[in-house]
Amino acid sequence: MENPGQLANRFKEVLLNGKWIASTNFKDQLTNVSWEQATTKIGSLNTIAALAFHINYYISGILDVFEGGELVIRDKYSFDMPEIKSKEDWDHLLKDIWTNAEHFANHVENMTEEKLEDFFVKEEYGTYRRSIEGVIEHSYYHLGQISLIKKMIREKVLEEK
């Protein structure tokens, strides 16, 4: 079982700076995406912006609990993203993701082993460890989608030229 520092590093790998599992991470994938690309719809797929918002929604909601608040997030609202209409809107979302990811990782790193094994909010949600691992796995799932959607957008642009 991973200690808090190792778990925090796994989280940072997928969001901020890792290349070991997928040869990329959220920051790497999203930093060079324009707001127009982020909001481009490909068929029935979610947009890059919607997926980024979705991951940040969960990180932010769990972070609230880490900081002593209530768990108020609900799955049915996890894609209720405010419209991205400009570079500033997109930059704000990205800044929010990176800030929340840093704070989330810091909280995990400073947790005790005992806290990791405590129930997260209520028993049916499992432990803190399970919730953190769930965020990591969920993030990798959507990172793969973002990578593929970026490729599809680039191909679409090339076809239009």
mmCIF file with all atom_site columns, C-alpha atoms in Angstrom:
data_model
loop_
_atom_site.group_PDB
_atom_site.id
_atom_site.type_symbol
_atom_site.label_atom_id
_atom_site.label_alt_id
_atom_site.label_comp_id
_atom_site.label_asym_id
_atom_site.label_entity_id
_atom_site.label_seq_id
_atom_site.pdbx_PDB_ins_code
_atom_site.Cartn_x
_atom_site.Cartn_y
_atom_site.Cartn_z
_atom_site.occupancy
_atom_site.B_iso_or_equiv
_atom_site.pdbx_formal_charge
_atom_site.auth_seq_id
_atom_site.auth_comp_id
_atom_site.auth_asym_id
_atom_site.auth_atom_id
_atom_site.pdbx_PDB_model_num
ATOM 1   C CA . MET A 1 1   ? 0.000   0.000  0.000   1.00 0.00 ? 1   MET A CA 1
ATOM 2   C CA . GLU A 1 2   ? 1.210   3.466  -0.861  1.00 0.00 ? 2   GLU A CA 1
ATOM 3   C CA . ASN A 1 3   ? 2.035   5.980  1.815   1.00 0.00 ? 3   ASN A CA 1
ATOM 4   C CA . PRO A 1 4   ? 0.516   9.496  1.605   1.00 0.00 ? 4   PRO A CA 1
ATOM 5   C CA . GLY A 1 5   ? 3.537   10.921 -0.225  1.00 0.00 ? 5   GLY A CA 1
ATOM 6   C CA . GLN A 1 6   ? 3.449   8.205  -2.878  1.00 0.00 ? 6   GLN A CA 1
ATOM 7   C CA . LEU A 1 7   ? -0.302  8.657  -3.337  1.00 0.00 ? 7   LEU A CA 1
ATOM 8   C CA . ALA A 1 8   ? 0.133   12.432 -3.680  1.00 0.00 ? 8   ALA A CA 1
ATOM 9   C CA . ASN A 1 9   ? 2.850   11.865 -6.281  1.00 0.00 ? 9   ASN A CA 1
ATOM 10  C CA . ARG A 1 10  ? 0.570   9.575  -8.301  1.00 0.00 ? 10  ARG A CA 1
ATOM 11  C CA . PHE A 1 11  ? -2.087  12.282 -8.236  1.00 0.00 ? 11  PHE A CA 1
ATOM 12  C CA . LYS A 1 12  ? 0.438   14.929 -9.348  1.00 0.00 ? 12  LYS A CA 1
ATOM 13  C CA . GLU A 1 13  ? 1.637   12.618 -12.131 1.00 0.00 ? 13  GLU A CA 1
ATOM 14  C CA . VAL A 1 14  ? -1.742  12.522 -13.828 1.00 0.00 ? 14  VAL A CA 1
ATOM 15  C CA . LEU A 1 15  ? -2.642  16.163 -13.266 1.00 0.00 ? 15  LEU A CA 1
ATOM 16  C CA . LEU A 1 16  ? 0.514   18.222 -13.144 1.00 0.00 ? 16  LEU A CA 1
ATOM 17  C CA . ASN A 1 17  ? 3.830   16.727 -14.095 1.00 0.00 ? 17  ASN A CA 1
ATOM 18  C CA . GLY A 1 18  ? 3.984   13.006 -14.761 1.00 0.00 ? 18  GLY A CA 1
ATOM 19  C CA . LYS A 1 19  ? 4.851   11.101 -17.893 1.00 0.00 ? 19  LYS A CA 1
ATOM 20  C CA . TRP A 1 20  ? 5.333   7.592  -16.528 1.00 0.00 ? 20  TRP A CA 1
ATOM 21  C CA . ILE A 1 21  ? 1.897   6.015  -17.101 1.00 0.00 ? 21  ILE A CA 1
ATOM 22  C CA . ALA A 1 22  ? 0.529   7.769  -20.178 1.00 0.00 ? 22  ALA A CA 1
ATOM 23  C CA . SER A 1 23  ? 3.604   9.703  -21.345 1.00 0.00 ? 23  SER A CA 1
ATOM 24  C CA . THR A 1 24  ? 1.598   12.852 -20.612 1.00 0.00 ? 24  THR A CA 1
ATOM 25  C CA . ASN A 1 25  ? -0.581  14.568 -18.017 1.00 0.00 ? 25  ASN A CA 1
ATOM 26  C CA . PHE A 1 26  ? -3.452  17.061 -17.861 1.00 0.00 ? 26  PHE A CA 1
ATOM 27  C CA . LYS A 1 27  ? -1.206  20.111 -17.703 1.00 0.00 ? 27  LYS A CA 1
ATOM 28  C CA . ASP A 1 28  ? 0.836   18.888 -20.650 1.00 0.00 ? 28  ASP A CA 1
ATOM 29  C CA . GLN A 1 29  ? -2.293  18.163 -22.694 1.00 0.00 ? 29  GLN A CA 1
ATOM 30  C CA . LEU A 1 30  ? -4.259  21.311 -21.840 1.00 0.00 ? 30  LEU A CA 1
ATOM 31  C CA . THR A 1 31  ? -1.600  24.018 -21.758 1.00 0.00 ? 31  THR A CA 1
ATOM 32  C CA . ASN A 1 32  ? -1.315  24.258 -25.535 1.00 0.00 ? 32  ASN A CA 1
ATOM 33  C CA . VAL A 1 33  ? -5.070  24.041 -26.249 1.00 0.00 ? 33  VAL A CA 1
ATOM 34  C CA . SER A 1 34  ? -6.785  27.248 -27.341 1.00 0.00 ? 34  SER A CA 1
ATOM 35  C CA . TRP A 1 35  ? -10.195 28.113 -25.964 1.00 0.00 ? 35  TRP A CA 1
ATOM 36  C CA . GLU A 1 36  ? -11.641 27.496 -29.434 1.00 0.00 ? 36  GLU A CA 1
ATOM 37  C CA . GLN A 1 37  ? -10.149 24.006 -29.535 1.00 0.00 ? 37  GLN A CA 1
ATOM 38  C CA . ALA A 1 38  ? -11.267 23.351 -25.957 1.00 0.00 ? 38  ALA A CA 1
ATOM 39  C CA . THR A 1 39  ? -14.868 24.098 -26.904 1.00 0.00 ? 39  THR A CA 1
ATOM 40  C CA . THR A 1 40  ? -14.879 22.317 -30.274 1.00 0.00 ? 40  THR A CA 1
ATOM 41  C CA . LYS A 1 41  ? -17.544 19.649 -30.423 1.00 0.00 ? 41  LYS A CA 1
ATOM 42  C CA . ILE A 1 42  ? -16.646 16.369 -32.149 1.00 0.00 ? 42  ILE A CA 1
ATOM 43  C CA . GLY A 1 43  ? -19.781 14.332 -32.771 1.00 0.00 ? 43  GLY A CA 1
ATOM 44  C CA . SER A 1 44  ? -21.461 13.355 -29.535 1.00 0.00 ? 44  SER A CA 1
ATOM 45  C CA . LEU A 1 45  ? -18.236 13.459 -27.491 1.00 0.00 ? 45  LEU A CA 1
ATOM 46  C CA . ASN A 1 46  ? -17.729 15.853 -24.633 1.00 0.00 ? 46  ASN A CA 1
ATOM 47  C CA . THR A 1 47  ? -15.517 18.836 -25.367 1.00 0.00 ? 47  THR A CA 1
ATOM 48  C CA . ILE A 1 48  ? -12.026 19.107 -23.936 1.00 0.00 ? 48  ILE A CA 1
ATOM 49  C CA . ALA A 1 49  ? -13.262 21.987 -21.779 1.00 0.00 ? 49  ALA A CA 1
ATOM 50  C CA . ALA A 1 50  ? -16.165 19.913 -20.446 1.00 0.00 ? 50  ALA A CA 1
ATOM 51  C CA . LEU A 1 51  ? -13.833 17.053 -19.505 1.00 0.00 ? 51  LEU A CA 1
ATOM 52  C CA . ALA A 1 52  ? -11.386 19.439 -17.820 1.00 0.00 ? 52  ALA A CA 1
ATOM 53  C CA . PHE A 1 53  ? -14.247 21.053 -15.893 1.00 0.00 ? 53  PHE A CA 1
ATOM 54  C CA . HIS A 1 54  ? -15.592 17.615 -14.948 1.00 0.00 ? 54  HIS A CA 1
ATOM 55  C CA . ILE A 1 55  ? -12.306 16.472 -13.398 1.00 0.00 ? 55  ILE A CA 1
ATOM 56  C CA . ASN A 1 56  ? -11.853 19.787 -11.596 1.00 0.00 ? 56  ASN A CA 1
ATOM 57  C CA . TYR A 1 57  ? -15.431 19.518 -10.269 1.00 0.00 ? 57  TYR A CA 1
ATOM 58  C CA . TYR A 1 58  ? -14.527 16.333 -8.403  1.00 0.00 ? 58  TYR A CA 1
ATOM 59  C CA . ILE A 1 59  ? -11.107 17.554 -7.282  1.00 0.00 ? 59  ILE A CA 1
ATOM 60  C CA . SER A 1 60  ? -12.681 20.746 -5.939  1.00 0.00 ? 60  SER A CA 1
ATOM 61  C CA . GLY A 1 61  ? -15.524 18.915 -4.215  1.00 0.00 ? 61  GLY A CA 1
ATOM 62  C CA . ILE A 1 62  ? -13.231 16.445 -2.462  1.00 0.00 ? 62  ILE A CA 1
ATOM 63  C CA . LEU A 1 63  ? -10.823 19.244 -1.617  1.00 0.00 ? 63  LEU A CA 1
ATOM 64  C CA . ASP A 1 64  ? -13.702 20.972 0.207   1.00 0.00 ? 64  ASP A CA 1
ATOM 65  C CA . VAL A 1 65  ? -14.001 17.893 2.427   1.00 0.00 ? 65  VAL A CA 1
ATOM 66  C CA . PHE A 1 66  ? -10.235 17.798 3.001   1.00 0.00 ? 66  PHE A CA 1
ATOM 67  C CA . GLU A 1 67  ? -10.516 21.387 4.234   1.00 0.00 ? 67  GLU A CA 1
ATOM 68  C CA . GLY A 1 68  ? -13.309 20.606 6.696   1.00 0.00 ? 68  GLY A CA 1
ATOM 69  C CA . GLY A 1 69  ? -16.338 21.324 4.519   1.00 0.00 ? 69  GLY A CA 1
ATOM 70  C CA . GLU A 1 70  ? -19.265 19.212 3.458   1.00 0.00 ? 70  GLU A CA 1
ATOM 71  C CA . LEU A 1 71  ? -19.421 16.964 0.399   1.00 0.00 ? 71  LEU A CA 1
ATOM 72  C CA . VAL A 1 72  ? -21.855 18.920 -1.753  1.00 0.00 ? 72  VAL A CA 1
ATOM 73  C CA . ILE A 1 73  ? -20.896 17.754 -5.246  1.00 0.00 ? 73  ILE A CA 1
ATOM 74  C CA . ARG A 1 74  ? -23.301 15.510 -7.130  1.00 0.00 ? 74  ARG A CA 1
ATOM 75  C CA . ASP A 1 75  ? -22.633 13.454 -10.256 1.00 0.00 ? 75  ASP A CA 1
ATOM 76  C CA . LYS A 1 76  ? -25.612 14.977 -12.059 1.00 0.00 ? 76  LYS A CA 1
ATOM 77  C CA . TYR A 1 77  ? -23.943 18.425 -11.920 1.00 0.00 ? 77  TYR A CA 1
ATOM 78  C CA . SER A 1 78  ? -20.437 17.346 -12.849 1.00 0.00 ? 78  SER A CA 1
ATOM 79  C CA . PHE A 1 79  ? -20.735 18.551 -16.447 1.00 0.00 ? 79  PHE A CA 1
ATOM 80  C CA . ASP A 1 80  ? -22.621 21.796 -15.681 1.00 0.00 ? 80  ASP A CA 1
ATOM 81  C CA . MET A 1 81  ? -19.788 23.958 -16.917 1.00 0.00 ? 81  MET A CA 1
ATOM 82  C CA . PRO A 1 82  ? -20.226 27.691 -17.370 1.00 0.00 ? 82  PRO A CA 1
ATOM 83  C CA . GLU A 1 83  ? -19.857 28.558 -21.032 1.00 0.00 ? 83  GLU A CA 1
ATOM 84  C CA . ILE A 1 84  ? -16.312 29.218 -22.203 1.00 0.00 ? 84  ILE A CA 1
ATOM 85  C CA . LYS A 1 85  ? -16.550 32.278 -24.478 1.00 0.00 ? 85  LYS A CA 1
ATOM 86  C CA . SER A 1 86  ? -12.997 33.609 -24.455 1.00 0.00 ? 86  SER A CA 1
ATOM 87  C CA . LYS A 1 87  ? -9.335  32.940 -23.801 1.00 0.00 ? 87  LYS A CA 1
ATOM 88  C CA . GLU A 1 88  ? -9.815  34.510 -20.370 1.00 0.00 ? 88  GLU A CA 1
ATOM 89  C CA . ASP A 1 89  ? -12.593 32.045 -19.492 1.00 0.00 ? 89  ASP A CA 1
ATOM 90  C CA . TRP A 1 90  ? -10.417 29.109 -20.565 1.00 0.00 ? 90  TRP A CA 1
ATOM 91  C CA . ASP A 1 91  ? -7.356  30.464 -18.747 1.00 0.00 ? 91  ASP A CA 1
ATOM 92  C CA . HIS A 1 92  ? -9.451  30.889 -15.591 1.00 0.00 ? 92  HIS A CA 1
ATOM 93  C CA . LEU A 1 93  ? -10.590 27.266 -15.726 1.00 0.00 ? 93  LEU A CA 1
ATOM 94  C CA . LEU A 1 94  ? -7.031  26.054 -16.257 1.00 0.00 ? 94  LEU A CA 1
ATOM 95  C CA . LYS A 1 95  ? -5.701  28.181 -13.395 1.00 0.00 ? 95  LYS A CA 1
ATOM 96  C CA . ASP A 1 96  ? -8.461  26.794 -11.166 1.00 0.00 ? 96  ASP A CA 1
ATOM 97  C CA . ILE A 1 97  ? -7.538  23.218 -12.094 1.00 0.00 ? 97  ILE A CA 1
ATOM 98  C CA . TRP A 1 98  ? -3.811  23.686 -11.400 1.00 0.00 ? 98  TRP A CA 1
ATOM 99  C CA . THR A 1 99  ? -4.447  25.492 -8.101  1.00 0.00 ? 99  THR A CA 1
ATOM 100 C CA . ASN A 1 100 ? -6.931  22.881 -6.917  1.00 0.00 ? 100 ASN A CA 1
ATOM 101 C CA . ALA A 1 101 ? -4.623  20.052 -7.991  1.00 0.00 ? 101 ALA A CA 1
ATOM 102 C CA . GLU A 1 102 ? -1.704  21.533 -6.024  1.00 0.00 ? 102 GLU A CA 1
ATOM 103 C CA . HIS A 1 103 ? -3.854  21.979 -2.907  1.00 0.00 ? 103 HIS A CA 1
ATOM 104 C CA . PHE A 1 104 ? -5.351  18.502 -3.275  1.00 0.00 ? 104 PHE A CA 1
ATOM 105 C CA . ALA A 1 105 ? -1.884  16.929 -3.581  1.00 0.00 ? 105 ALA A CA 1
ATOM 106 C CA . ASN A 1 106 ? -0.623  18.877 -0.555  1.00 0.00 ? 106 ASN A CA 1
ATOM 107 C CA . HIS A 1 107 ? -3.530  17.653 1.552   1.00 0.00 ? 107 HIS A CA 1
ATOM 108 C CA . VAL A 1 108 ? -2.939  14.046 0.497   1.00 0.00 ? 108 VAL A CA 1
ATOM 109 C CA . GLU A 1 109 ? 0.782   14.311 1.168   1.00 0.00 ? 109 GLU A CA 1
ATOM 110 C CA . ASN A 1 110 ? 0.100   15.584 4.690   1.00 0.00 ? 110 ASN A CA 1
ATOM 111 C CA . MET A 1 111 ? -2.487  12.936 5.595   1.00 0.00 ? 111 MET A CA 1
ATOM 112 C CA . THR A 1 112 ? -1.636  10.291 8.127   1.00 0.00 ? 112 THR A CA 1
ATOM 113 C CA . GLU A 1 113 ? -1.882  6.609  7.279   1.00 0.00 ? 113 GLU A CA 1
ATOM 114 C CA . GLU A 1 114 ? -4.769  6.435  9.737   1.00 0.00 ? 114 GLU A CA 1
ATOM 115 C CA . LYS A 1 115 ? -6.651  9.224  7.945   1.00 0.00 ? 115 LYS A CA 1
ATOM 116 C CA . LEU A 1 116 ? -6.248  7.426  4.613   1.00 0.00 ? 116 LEU A CA 1
ATOM 117 C CA . GLU A 1 117 ? -8.046  4.432  6.134   1.00 0.00 ? 117 GLU A CA 1
ATOM 118 C CA . ASP A 1 118 ? -10.882 6.501  7.683   1.00 0.00 ? 118 ASP A CA 1
ATOM 119 C CA . PHE A 1 119 ? -14.230 6.518  5.921   1.00 0.00 ? 119 PHE A CA 1
ATOM 120 C CA . PHE A 1 120 ? -14.603 9.377  3.476   1.00 0.00 ? 120 PHE A CA 1
ATOM 121 C CA . VAL A 1 121 ? -17.730 11.274 4.607   1.00 0.00 ? 121 VAL A CA 1
ATOM 122 C CA . LYS A 1 122 ? -19.740 8.079  5.117   1.00 0.00 ? 122 LYS A CA 1
ATOM 123 C CA . GLU A 1 123 ? -19.018 4.384  5.073   1.00 0.00 ? 123 GLU A CA 1
ATOM 124 C CA . GLU A 1 124 ? -20.679 3.723  1.717   1.00 0.00 ? 124 GLU A CA 1
ATOM 125 C CA . TYR A 1 125 ? -18.108 5.986  -0.003  1.00 0.00 ? 125 TYR A CA 1
ATOM 126 C CA . GLY A 1 126 ? -15.217 3.886  1.251   1.00 0.00 ? 126 GLY A CA 1
ATOM 127 C CA . THR A 1 127 ? -12.018 5.275  2.672   1.00 0.00 ? 127 THR A CA 1
ATOM 128 C CA . TYR A 1 128 ? -10.091 8.434  1.923   1.00 0.00 ? 128 TYR A CA 1
ATOM 129 C CA . ARG A 1 129 ? -7.518  6.226  0.181   1.00 0.00 ? 129 ARG A CA 1
ATOM 130 C CA . ARG A 1 130 ? -10.170 4.697  -2.059  1.00 0.00 ? 130 ARG A CA 1
ATOM 131 C CA . SER A 1 131 ? -11.592 8.113  -2.934  1.00 0.00 ? 131 SER A CA 1
ATOM 132 C CA . ILE A 1 132 ? -8.156  9.498  -3.784  1.00 0.00 ? 132 ILE A CA 1
ATOM 133 C CA . GLU A 1 133 ? -7.318  6.448  -5.885  1.00 0.00 ? 133 GLU A CA 1
ATOM 134 C CA . GLY A 1 134 ? -10.691 6.867  -7.594  1.00 0.00 ? 134 GLY A CA 1
ATOM 135 C CA . VAL A 1 135 ? -9.843  10.459 -8.535  1.00 0.00 ? 135 VAL A CA 1
ATOM 136 C CA . ILE A 1 136 ? -6.509  9.303  -9.961  1.00 0.00 ? 136 ILE A CA 1
ATOM 137 C CA . GLU A 1 137 ? -8.110  6.522  -12.023 1.00 0.00 ? 137 GLU A CA 1
ATOM 138 C CA . HIS A 1 138 ? -10.961 8.772  -13.161 1.00 0.00 ? 138 HIS A CA 1
ATOM 139 C CA . SER A 1 139 ? -8.443  11.409 -14.216 1.00 0.00 ? 139 SER A CA 1
ATOM 140 C CA . TYR A 1 140 ? -6.464  8.938  -16.332 1.00 0.00 ? 140 TYR A CA 1
ATOM 141 C CA . TYR A 1 141 ? -9.684  7.808  -18.007 1.00 0.00 ? 141 TYR A CA 1
ATOM 142 C CA . HIS A 1 142 ? -10.551 11.357 -19.058 1.00 0.00 ? 142 HIS A CA 1
ATOM 143 C CA . LEU A 1 143 ? -6.922  12.195 -19.895 1.00 0.00 ? 143 LEU A CA 1
ATOM 144 C CA . GLY A 1 144 ? -7.118  9.494  -22.548 1.00 0.00 ? 144 GLY A CA 1
ATOM 145 C CA . GLN A 1 145 ? -10.301 11.022 -23.930 1.00 0.00 ? 145 GLN A CA 1
ATOM 146 C CA . ILE A 1 146 ? -8.745  14.488 -24.034 1.00 0.00 ? 146 ILE A CA 1
ATOM 147 C CA . SER A 1 147 ? -5.710  13.144 -25.891 1.00 0.00 ? 147 SER A CA 1
ATOM 148 C CA . LEU A 1 148 ? -7.898  11.477 -28.505 1.00 0.00 ? 148 LEU A CA 1
ATOM 149 C CA . ILE A 1 149 ? -10.209 14.480 -28.909 1.00 0.00 ? 149 ILE A CA 1
ATOM 150 C CA . LYS A 1 150 ? -7.167  16.735 -29.436 1.00 0.00 ? 150 LYS A CA 1
ATOM 151 C CA . LYS A 1 151 ? -6.016  14.435 -32.241 1.00 0.00 ? 151 LYS A CA 1
ATOM 152 C CA . MET A 1 152 ? -9.478  14.459 -33.786 1.00 0.00 ? 152 MET A CA 1
ATOM 153 C CA . ILE A 1 153 ? -9.600  18.269 -33.677 1.00 0.00 ? 153 ILE A CA 1
ATOM 154 C CA . ARG A 1 154 ? -6.179  18.511 -35.326 1.00 0.00 ? 154 ARG A CA 1
ATOM 155 C CA . GLU A 1 155 ? -7.265  16.067 -38.059 1.00 0.00 ? 155 GLU A CA 1
ATOM 156 C CA . LYS A 1 156 ? -10.450 18.070 -38.627 1.00 0.00 ? 156 LYS A CA 1
ATOM 157 C CA . VAL A 1 157 ? -8.417  21.279 -39.021 1.00 0.00 ? 157 VAL A CA 1
ATOM 158 C CA . LEU A 1 158 ? -6.073  19.583 -41.499 1.00 0.00 ? 158 LEU A CA 1
ATOM 159 C CA . GLU A 1 159 ? -9.026  18.255 -43.521 1.00 0.00 ? 159 GLU A CA 1
ATOM 160 C CA . GLU A 1 160 ? -10.524 21.745 -43.701 1.00 0.00 ? 160 GLU A CA 1
ATOM 161 C CA . LYS A 1 161 ? -7.325  23.209 -45.192 1.00 0.00 ? 161 LYS A CA 1
#
